[in-house]
Amino acid sequence: MSIFQAKRYRIKEVLPQTDDNVMLRVKTRLNPQPGQFVEVSIPGVGEAPISSASCNNEFLDLNVRIVGAVTEAITKMKKGEQVHLRGPYGRGYPMDYLRGKNIVLVGGGCGVAPLRGIIEFIDKHRMDYKEIYLFFGFRSPADVLFKDEIDDWSKKYNLNMSVDKAPEDNPFNCSVGFVTKLLENAELSTDNTEVLTCGPSIMIDKCIDILKSKGFSDDKLWESYERHMKCSTGKCGHCMINGKYVCMDGPVFRHDEVKGIDE
Ligand SMILES: Cc1cc2nc3c(=O)[nH]c(=O)nc-3n(C[C@H](O)[C@H](O)[C@H](O)COP(=O)(O)OP(=O)(O)OC[C@H]3O[C@@H](n4cnc5c(N)ncnc54)[C@H](O)[C@@H]3O)c2cc1C
Ligand code: FES
């Protein structure tokens, strides 16, 4: 089976996360690496690139945020139905290169989903990595993704979580404010430490400023880019930024590779 051709896979489970995020668990052995993505298509509606939110050989978790027609149609799919996928595509996070290092993951909103794939990878190869720090931010307690896993992550790793606002209650007992504030206040050693970010570009830009003021060099910072895509295979040029194909050279880039590129 060519990665250019969509194939049908059965939906094992539909796991609603928030008002506008639904996770599909698809039965497949495609096993994209953390940070890679697949193209999900709905016949008659269209196609959308969606990142892997898991890392295993039995199923693929796709967390989808409803923003338009395709994402809405994907989230309406039911358990037992078949979804069309092609891929996996792109260059993900450099998990081999990161062996033996401390890793800081910074995620905002649905940007936490691809980082969940990294967590699953690290869970399976825990001895290969040193300290793991998680900085996750969501808009409000109701917008927190993977609610059932937060407790487990806080036991296994250094979890720092925030919500921008908690108008009613704060069941996670987390900080209220932007995740960038948590990062700013954190004591992080730059020694043997790399930072992987995923989220809104405004959050990533702010994180990079903060991390650089803490002494991190550009080659220790990794970010995932979102661009409009068509082919995802380096053919159409839709995703190009400054001579780079986000679909093939990325979506994950080291900061010095994309520094100065206008968003
Ligand atoms: C590599 C990659 C990984 C992604 N991973 C995920 C994921 O895990 N979960 C998820 O929910 N979404 C993810 N996205 C975004 C998702 O592909 C888009 O939201 C989707 O294609 C929108 O299609 P639509 O028809 O629902 O909405 P449209 O009507 O096409 O778009 C709705 C709005 O979103 C904007 N938009 C659409 N696509 C993009 C894009 N690629 N970048 C920036 N803005 C966009 C449009 O300009 C418009 O304002 C990813 C995108 C990329 C490039
Ligand atoms: S999406 Fe076509 S070249 Fe990247």
Short mmCIF file of C-alpha atoms and ligand atoms in Angstrom, two decimals:
data_model
loop_
_atom_site.label_atom_id
_atom_site.label_comp_id
_atom_site.label_asym_id
_atom_site.label_seq_id
_atom_site.Cartn_x
_atom_site.Cartn_y
_atom_site.Cartn_z
CA MET A 1 0.00 0.00 0.00
CA SER A 2 1.39 3.35 -1.08
CA ILE A 3 1.40 6.22 1.41
CA PHE A 4 -0.05 8.37 -1.40
CA GLN A 5 -3.24 6.36 -1.52
CA ALA A 6 -5.99 6.63 1.08
CA LYS A 7 -7.11 3.40 2.70
CA ARG A 8 -10.13 2.74 4.91
CA TYR A 9 -9.71 1.98 8.61
CA ARG A 10 -12.33 1.18 11.20
CA ILE A 11 -13.05 3.53 14.09
CA LYS A 12 -12.62 1.57 17.32
CA GLU A 13 -13.84 4.32 19.61
CA VAL A 14 -15.04 7.89 19.61
CA LEU A 15 -13.73 9.75 22.66
CA PRO A 16 -15.25 13.24 23.02
CA GLN A 17 -12.83 15.56 24.82
CA THR A 18 -14.45 19.01 25.03
CA ASP A 19 -17.26 20.97 23.33
CA ASP A 20 -15.17 21.35 20.18
CA ASN A 21 -12.62 18.51 20.35
CA VAL A 22 -13.31 14.86 19.61
CA MET A 23 -10.76 12.08 19.54
CA LEU A 24 -11.16 9.17 17.13
CA ARG A 25 -9.37 5.94 17.96
CA VAL A 26 -8.74 4.19 14.65
CA LYS A 27 -7.75 0.54 14.29
CA THR A 28 -4.56 0.65 12.23
CA ARG A 29 -0.92 -0.32 12.31
CA LEU A 30 0.18 2.88 10.51
CA ASN A 31 1.93 4.00 13.72
CA PRO A 32 3.10 7.53 12.79
CA GLN A 33 6.07 8.74 14.81
CA PRO A 34 5.42 11.55 17.33
CA GLY A 35 4.87 14.80 15.42
CA GLN A 36 3.95 13.11 12.13
CA PHE A 37 0.46 13.47 10.67
CA VAL A 38 -2.02 11.70 8.42
CA GLU A 39 -4.50 13.08 5.88
CA VAL A 40 -8.04 12.22 6.94
CA SER A 41 -10.61 12.39 4.16
CA ILE A 42 -14.37 12.41 4.11
CA PRO A 43 -15.72 11.60 0.63
CA GLY A 44 -17.68 14.52 -0.78
CA VAL A 45 -16.45 16.91 1.93
CA GLY A 46 -12.67 17.10 1.81
CA GLU A 47 -9.42 16.24 3.51
CA ALA A 48 -7.58 17.55 6.59
CA PRO A 49 -4.10 16.91 7.98
CA ILE A 50 -4.37 15.64 11.57
CA SER A 51 -1.46 14.82 13.88
CA SER A 52 -0.98 11.54 15.59
CA ALA A 53 -1.91 11.78 19.26
CA SER A 54 -0.69 8.29 20.11
CA CYS A 55 2.30 6.06 19.45
CA ASN A 56 1.60 2.36 19.13
CA ASN A 57 1.08 -0.38 16.62
CA GLU A 58 -2.53 -1.22 17.46
CA PHE A 59 -4.48 2.00 16.98
CA LEU A 60 -4.09 5.65 16.07
CA ASP A 61 -5.62 8.44 18.14
CA LEU A 62 -6.60 11.55 16.20
CA ASN A 63 -7.77 14.52 18.24
CA VAL A 64 -9.82 16.79 16.01
CA ARG A 65 -10.86 20.35 16.79
CA ILE A 66 -13.93 21.50 14.90
CA VAL A 67 -13.09 24.62 12.87
CA GLY A 68 -14.82 24.02 9.52
CA ALA A 69 -16.58 21.54 7.26
CA VAL A 70 -14.00 18.74 7.17
CA THR A 71 -13.17 18.73 10.86
CA GLU A 72 -16.88 18.86 11.69
CA ALA A 73 -17.60 15.88 9.43
CA ILE A 74 -14.71 13.90 10.97
CA THR A 75 -16.00 14.49 14.49
CA LYS A 76 -19.47 13.24 13.49
CA MET A 77 -18.12 9.81 12.59
CA LYS A 78 -19.33 6.91 14.70
CA LYS A 79 -17.72 3.87 16.26
CA GLY A 80 -17.59 1.02 13.72
CA GLU A 81 -17.59 3.32 10.68
CA GLN A 82 -14.58 3.45 8.36
CA VAL A 83 -12.42 6.53 7.89
CA HIS A 84 -10.09 7.19 4.93
CA LEU A 85 -6.48 7.83 5.90
CA ARG A 86 -3.30 8.34 3.91
CA GLY A 87 0.17 8.79 5.30
CA PRO A 88 1.91 9.02 7.70
CA TYR A 89 3.63 12.17 6.49
CA GLY A 90 6.27 14.63 7.58
CA ARG A 91 9.24 14.82 9.85
CA GLY A 92 8.23 14.43 13.47
CA TYR A 93 10.04 15.16 16.73
CA PRO A 94 13.63 13.85 16.82
CA MET A 95 13.11 11.11 19.39
CA ASP A 96 16.39 9.30 18.54
CA TYR A 97 18.48 12.47 18.79
CA LEU A 98 16.79 13.30 22.12
CA ARG A 99 17.96 10.10 23.81
CA GLY A 100 19.88 10.77 27.02
CA LYS A 101 18.52 14.30 27.33
CA ASN A 102 16.09 16.18 29.56
CA ILE A 103 12.97 17.06 27.59
CA VAL A 104 10.59 19.95 28.13
CA LEU A 105 7.23 19.73 26.34
CA VAL A 106 5.21 22.92 26.01
CA GLY A 107 1.70 22.61 24.58
CA GLY A 108 -1.28 24.89 24.22
CA GLY A 109 -4.86 23.78 23.54
CA CYS A 110 -5.11 21.14 20.84
CA GLY A 111 -1.32 21.48 20.44
CA VAL A 112 -1.14 19.14 23.45
CA ALA A 113 -2.45 16.28 21.25
CA PRO A 114 0.77 15.62 19.27
CA LEU A 115 2.74 15.91 22.53
CA ARG A 116 0.58 13.13 23.95
CA GLY A 117 2.15 10.91 21.24
CA ILE A 118 5.59 11.84 22.60
CA ILE A 119 4.48 10.96 26.14
CA GLU A 120 3.34 7.53 24.95
CA PHE A 121 6.67 7.07 23.18
CA ILE A 122 8.64 8.09 26.28
CA ASP A 123 6.48 5.84 28.50
CA LYS A 124 7.66 2.92 26.34
CA HIS A 125 11.32 3.99 26.32
CA ARG A 126 11.53 5.65 29.74
CA MET A 127 15.12 4.59 30.44
CA ASP A 128 16.32 6.36 27.29
CA TYR A 129 15.39 9.83 28.49
CA LYS A 130 16.24 11.89 31.56
CA GLU A 131 13.91 14.39 33.29
CA ILE A 132 10.62 15.13 31.55
CA TYR A 133 8.86 18.45 32.15
CA LEU A 134 5.35 19.11 30.83
CA PHE A 135 3.92 22.63 30.50
CA PHE A 136 0.35 22.40 29.25
CA GLY A 137 -2.10 25.30 28.96
CA PHE A 138 -5.81 25.33 28.13
CA ARG A 139 -8.41 28.10 27.87
CA SER A 140 -10.53 26.92 30.83
CA PRO A 141 -11.07 23.73 32.86
CA ALA A 142 -13.78 22.71 30.39
CA ASP A 143 -11.23 22.92 27.55
CA VAL A 144 -8.71 20.57 29.16
CA LEU A 145 -7.95 17.64 26.84
CA PHE A 146 -7.17 14.09 28.01
CA LYS A 147 -8.72 14.81 31.43
CA ASP A 148 -8.43 11.16 32.50
CA GLU A 149 -4.68 11.13 31.89
CA ILE A 150 -3.67 14.31 33.73
CA ASP A 151 -3.36 12.57 37.08
CA ASP A 152 -1.16 9.81 35.67
CA TRP A 153 1.08 12.36 33.89
CA SER A 154 1.47 14.35 37.11
CA LYS A 155 2.64 11.19 38.92
CA LYS A 156 5.14 10.18 36.26
CA TYR A 157 6.49 13.52 35.06
CA ASN A 158 6.95 17.13 36.18
CA LEU A 159 3.56 18.43 35.11
CA ASN A 160 2.83 22.15 35.14
CA MET A 161 -0.65 22.98 33.96
CA SER A 162 -2.59 26.19 33.61
CA VAL A 163 -5.94 27.45 32.42
CA ASP A 164 -6.29 31.00 31.11
CA LYS A 165 -9.38 31.47 33.23
CA ALA A 166 -11.42 29.44 35.71
CA PRO A 167 -14.68 31.38 36.04
CA GLU A 168 -16.45 28.75 38.12
CA ASP A 169 -14.38 26.00 39.66
CA ASN A 170 -10.91 24.67 38.99
CA PRO A 171 -11.15 20.88 39.37
CA PHE A 172 -7.55 20.39 38.27
CA ASN A 173 -6.26 22.72 40.97
CA CYS A 174 -3.90 24.16 38.41
CA SER A 175 -2.55 27.68 37.91
CA VAL A 176 -4.78 30.32 36.39
CA GLY A 177 -3.02 32.34 33.70
CA PHE A 178 -1.12 31.70 30.50
CA VAL A 179 1.12 28.64 30.25
CA THR A 180 3.92 31.01 29.22
CA LYS A 181 3.81 32.49 32.75
CA LEU A 182 4.47 29.01 34.18
CA LEU A 183 7.39 28.62 31.81
CA GLU A 184 8.72 32.04 32.77
CA ASN A 185 8.62 31.18 36.48
CA ALA A 186 10.13 27.70 36.06
CA GLU A 187 13.70 26.93 37.00
CA LEU A 188 14.99 25.03 34.01
CA SER A 189 18.60 24.12 33.45
CA THR A 190 19.76 24.57 29.86
CA ASP A 191 22.26 21.77 30.38
CA ASN A 192 21.49 18.76 28.14
CA THR A 193 17.90 19.97 27.77
CA GLU A 194 15.77 20.38 24.64
CA VAL A 195 12.35 21.97 24.37
CA LEU A 196 9.54 20.77 22.09
CA THR A 197 6.58 23.08 21.54
CA CYS A 198 3.22 22.74 19.85
CA GLY A 199 0.33 25.19 19.94
CA PRO A 200 -0.85 28.54 18.63
CA SER A 201 1.95 30.49 16.94
CA ILE A 202 1.58 33.37 19.41
CA MET A 203 2.28 30.91 22.26
CA ILE A 204 5.27 29.40 20.47
CA ASP A 205 6.77 32.86 19.78
CA LYS A 206 6.38 33.88 23.42
CA CYS A 207 7.87 30.55 24.61
CA ILE A 208 10.88 31.05 22.38
CA ASP A 209 11.48 34.57 23.77
CA ILE A 210 11.23 33.23 27.33
CA LEU A 211 13.48 30.23 26.70
CA LYS A 212 16.09 32.36 24.98
CA SER A 213 16.11 34.76 27.94
CA LYS A 214 16.78 31.68 30.10
CA GLY A 215 19.82 30.87 27.98
CA PHE A 216 18.48 28.22 25.58
CA SER A 217 20.10 28.44 22.15
CA ASP A 218 18.05 28.20 18.92
CA ASP A 219 19.26 24.67 18.25
CA LYS A 220 17.66 23.38 21.48
CA LEU A 221 14.17 24.54 20.56
CA TRP A 222 11.78 22.55 18.34
CA GLU A 223 8.42 23.75 17.07
CA SER A 224 5.61 22.26 15.01
CA TYR A 225 4.19 24.34 12.16
CA GLU A 226 0.67 24.35 10.76
CA ARG A 227 0.19 25.34 7.15
CA HIS A 228 -2.60 24.88 4.63
CA MET A 229 -1.82 21.63 2.85
CA LYS A 230 -3.09 19.85 -0.23
CA CYS A 231 -0.93 16.92 -1.31
CA SER A 232 1.23 16.51 1.85
CA THR A 233 3.80 14.83 -0.38
CA GLY A 234 5.96 17.74 -1.61
CA LYS A 235 4.19 18.04 -4.98
CA CYS A 236 1.81 21.02 -4.90
CA GLY A 237 3.88 23.66 -3.07
CA HIS A 238 0.87 24.79 -1.01
CA CYS A 239 2.68 24.46 2.30
CA MET A 240 5.99 26.13 1.33
CA ILE A 241 7.69 28.67 3.57
CA ASN A 242 11.02 30.09 2.45
CA GLY A 243 11.89 27.14 0.28
CA LYS A 244 10.85 24.53 2.84
CA TYR A 245 7.97 22.12 2.47
CA VAL A 246 6.16 22.03 5.81
CA CYS A 247 4.61 18.69 4.79
CA MET A 248 7.98 17.00 4.21
CA ASP A 249 10.79 19.04 5.81
CA GLY A 250 8.45 19.62 8.79
CA PRO A 251 5.95 19.99 10.34
CA VAL A 252 8.52 19.84 13.15
CA PHE A 253 11.47 22.21 12.71
CA ARG A 254 14.41 23.15 14.88
CA HIS A 255 14.10 26.86 15.61
CA ASP A 256 17.32 27.84 13.81
CA GLU A 257 15.93 26.24 10.61
CA VAL A 258 12.89 28.53 10.51
CA LYS A 259 14.07 31.55 12.49
CA GLY A 260 13.01 34.83 10.90
CA ILE A 261 10.45 33.21 8.63
CA ASP A 262 7.36 35.37 8.54
CA GLU A 263 4.34 33.42 9.86
C1 LIG B 1 0.66 19.21 10.04
C2 LIG B 1 -0.71 19.57 10.58
C3 LIG B 1 -1.21 18.89 11.66
C4 LIG B 1 -2.49 19.21 12.16
N1 LIG B 1 -2.95 18.51 13.23
C5 LIG B 1 -4.21 18.75 13.67
C6 LIG B 1 -4.76 17.97 14.74
O1 LIG B 1 -4.11 17.07 15.30
N2 LIG B 1 -6.01 18.24 15.14
C7 LIG B 1 -6.77 19.23 14.55
O2 LIG B 1 -7.92 19.41 14.94
N3 LIG B 1 -6.28 19.98 13.56
C8 LIG B 1 -5.03 19.76 13.09
N4 LIG B 1 -4.53 20.51 12.05
C9 LIG B 1 -5.38 21.58 11.48
C10 LIG B 1 -6.45 20.98 10.57
O3 LIG B 1 -5.84 20.31 9.49
C11 LIG B 1 -7.36 22.09 10.05
O4 LIG B 1 -8.06 22.67 11.14
C12 LIG B 1 -8.35 21.53 9.04
O5 LIG B 1 -7.68 21.19 7.84
C13 LIG B 1 -9.44 22.54 8.74
O6 LIG B 1 -10.33 22.00 7.78
P1 LIG B 1 -11.89 22.39 7.82
O7 LIG B 1 -12.48 22.06 6.49
O8 LIG B 1 -12.53 21.80 9.02
O9 LIG B 1 -11.88 23.95 8.04
P2 LIG B 1 -11.59 25.09 6.95
O10 LIG B 1 -12.91 25.66 6.54
O11 LIG B 1 -10.63 24.61 5.92
O12 LIG B 1 -10.81 26.10 7.88
C14 LIG B 1 -11.43 26.74 9.02
C15 LIG B 1 -10.47 27.79 9.53
O13 LIG B 1 -9.21 27.19 9.93
C16 LIG B 1 -8.14 27.76 9.15
N5 LIG B 1 -7.23 26.68 8.80
C17 LIG B 1 -7.53 25.57 8.10
N6 LIG B 1 -6.47 24.79 7.96
C18 LIG B 1 -5.45 25.41 8.56
C19 LIG B 1 -4.07 25.12 8.74
N7 LIG B 1 -3.51 24.01 8.27
N8 LIG B 1 -3.31 26.02 9.41
C20 LIG B 1 -3.86 27.14 9.89
N9 LIG B 1 -5.15 27.47 9.77
C21 LIG B 1 -5.93 26.63 9.11
C22 LIG B 1 -8.79 28.36 7.95
O14 LIG B 1 -8.04 29.44 7.42
C23 LIG B 1 -10.12 28.85 8.49
O15 LIG B 1 -9.98 30.06 9.15
C24 LIG B 1 -3.26 20.23 11.55
C25 LIG B 1 -2.74 20.93 10.46
C26 LIG B 1 -1.47 20.62 9.97
C27 LIG B 1 -0.95 21.37 8.80
S1 FES B 2 1.18 20.18 0.83
FE1 FES B 2 1.74 19.95 -1.25
S2 FES B 2 3.87 20.38 -1.19
FE2 FES B 2 3.31 20.37 0.91
#
